[in-house]
Coordinates of C-alpha atoms in Angstrom, one line a residue:
M1 CA 17.7 3.5 -1.5
H2 CA 14.1 2.4 -1.7
T3 CA 11.9 2.7 -4.7
I4 CA 9.0 4.9 -3.8
A5 CA 5.6 4.6 -5.5
R6 CA 2.1 5.7 -4.6
D7 CA 0.9 3.8 -1.5
T8 CA 4.4 2.8 -0.4
L9 CA 4.3 2.8 3.5
I10 CA 7.4 4.7 4.6
D11 CA 8.8 3.5 7.9
G12 CA 5.5 1.9 8.9
R13 CA 3.9 5.3 9.3
Y14 CA 3.9 7.6 6.2
R15 CA 1.7 6.4 3.2
A16 CA 3.1 8.0 0.0
Q17 CA 0.5 9.7 -2.1
K18 CA 2.2 11.9 -4.7
R19 CA 5.7 12.8 -5.6
L20 CA 6.1 16.5 -5.3
G21 CA 9.7 16.8 -6.7
S22 CA 13.2 15.3 -6.8
G23 CA 16.7 16.5 -7.2
G24 CA 20.2 15.2 -7.0
M25 CA 20.1 14.6 -3.2
A26 CA 16.5 13.8 -2.4
E27 CA 12.9 13.1 -3.4
V28 CA 9.9 14.8 -1.7
W29 CA 6.6 13.1 -1.4
C30 CA 3.2 14.1 -0.2
A31 CA 2.2 11.4 2.3
E32 CA -0.5 10.6 4.9
D33 CA 0.8 10.3 8.5
E34 CA -1.2 7.2 9.5
V35 CA -0.4 7.7 13.2
L36 CA -1.6 11.3 13.5
G37 CA -4.0 11.4 10.5
R38 CA -2.5 14.4 8.7
R39 CA -0.8 15.1 5.4
V40 CA 2.9 15.8 5.5
A41 CA 5.8 16.2 3.1
V42 CA 8.5 13.5 3.4
K43 CA 12.0 14.3 2.1
L44 CA 13.9 11.1 1.5
M45 CA 17.7 11.3 0.9
G46 CA 18.9 9.3 -2.0
G47 CA 21.9 7.8 -3.8
R48 CA 25.4 8.4 -2.5
F49 CA 24.2 11.0 -0.1
A50 CA 22.2 8.5 1.9
E51 CA 25.4 6.5 2.4
D52 CA 27.7 9.4 3.2
P53 CA 28.1 9.8 7.0
S54 CA 29.0 13.5 6.8
F55 CA 25.9 14.2 4.7
R56 CA 23.7 12.2 7.1
E57 CA 25.0 14.2 10.0
R58 CA 24.4 17.5 8.1
V59 CA 20.8 16.4 7.5
R60 CA 20.4 15.5 11.2
R61 CA 21.7 19.0 12.2
E62 CA 19.5 20.7 9.6
A63 CA 16.3 18.9 10.8
Q64 CA 17.2 19.7 14.4
A65 CA 17.8 23.3 13.7
A66 CA 14.6 23.7 11.7
A67 CA 12.6 21.9 14.3
G68 CA 13.6 24.6 16.8
M69 CA 12.4 27.5 14.7
Q70 CA 8.9 28.9 14.4
H71 CA 8.2 31.4 11.6
P72 CA 5.5 31.7 9.0
N73 CA 8.1 31.3 6.2
I74 CA 9.7 28.1 7.6
V75 CA 8.0 24.8 7.4
G76 CA 7.6 22.8 10.6
V77 CA 9.7 19.7 11.0
Y78 CA 7.7 16.8 12.6
D79 CA 10.1 13.9 12.4
R80 CA 13.6 12.8 11.4
S81 CA 14.6 9.2 11.2
E82 CA 15.8 6.5 8.9
W83 CA 13.9 3.9 6.9
D84 CA 16.1 0.8 6.3
G85 CA 19.1 3.0 6.0
T86 CA 17.4 5.9 4.0
P87 CA 17.4 9.1 6.0
Y88 CA 14.2 11.1 5.8
I89 CA 12.6 14.2 7.3
A90 CA 8.8 14.5 7.7
M91 CA 7.6 18.1 7.6
E92 CA 4.7 20.4 7.3
L93 CA 3.0 20.2 3.9
V94 CA 2.5 23.6 2.3
D95 CA 0.0 23.7 -0.6
G96 CA 1.0 25.8 -3.5
K97 CA 3.9 26.4 -5.8

């Protein structure tokens, strides 16, 4: 897994600005999408989960299912990919707690 810090360019597109949170499976960063010029939340899978094929498939399915939904209480999913073997999801950034 990559070490993320402020100004890290994730996958040649998302410039990390501020870590929003982390847990046992992932870190979430506020980032600037340098292609579309908007702020997004980038969720990067970490540790053993990034290397587990069944977990990677679960993340893929979760992102695909969420991308097909539109509801005020569900964040929009913009992108799902991998960055040098680290799966990530780029999604709508919601300000607040």
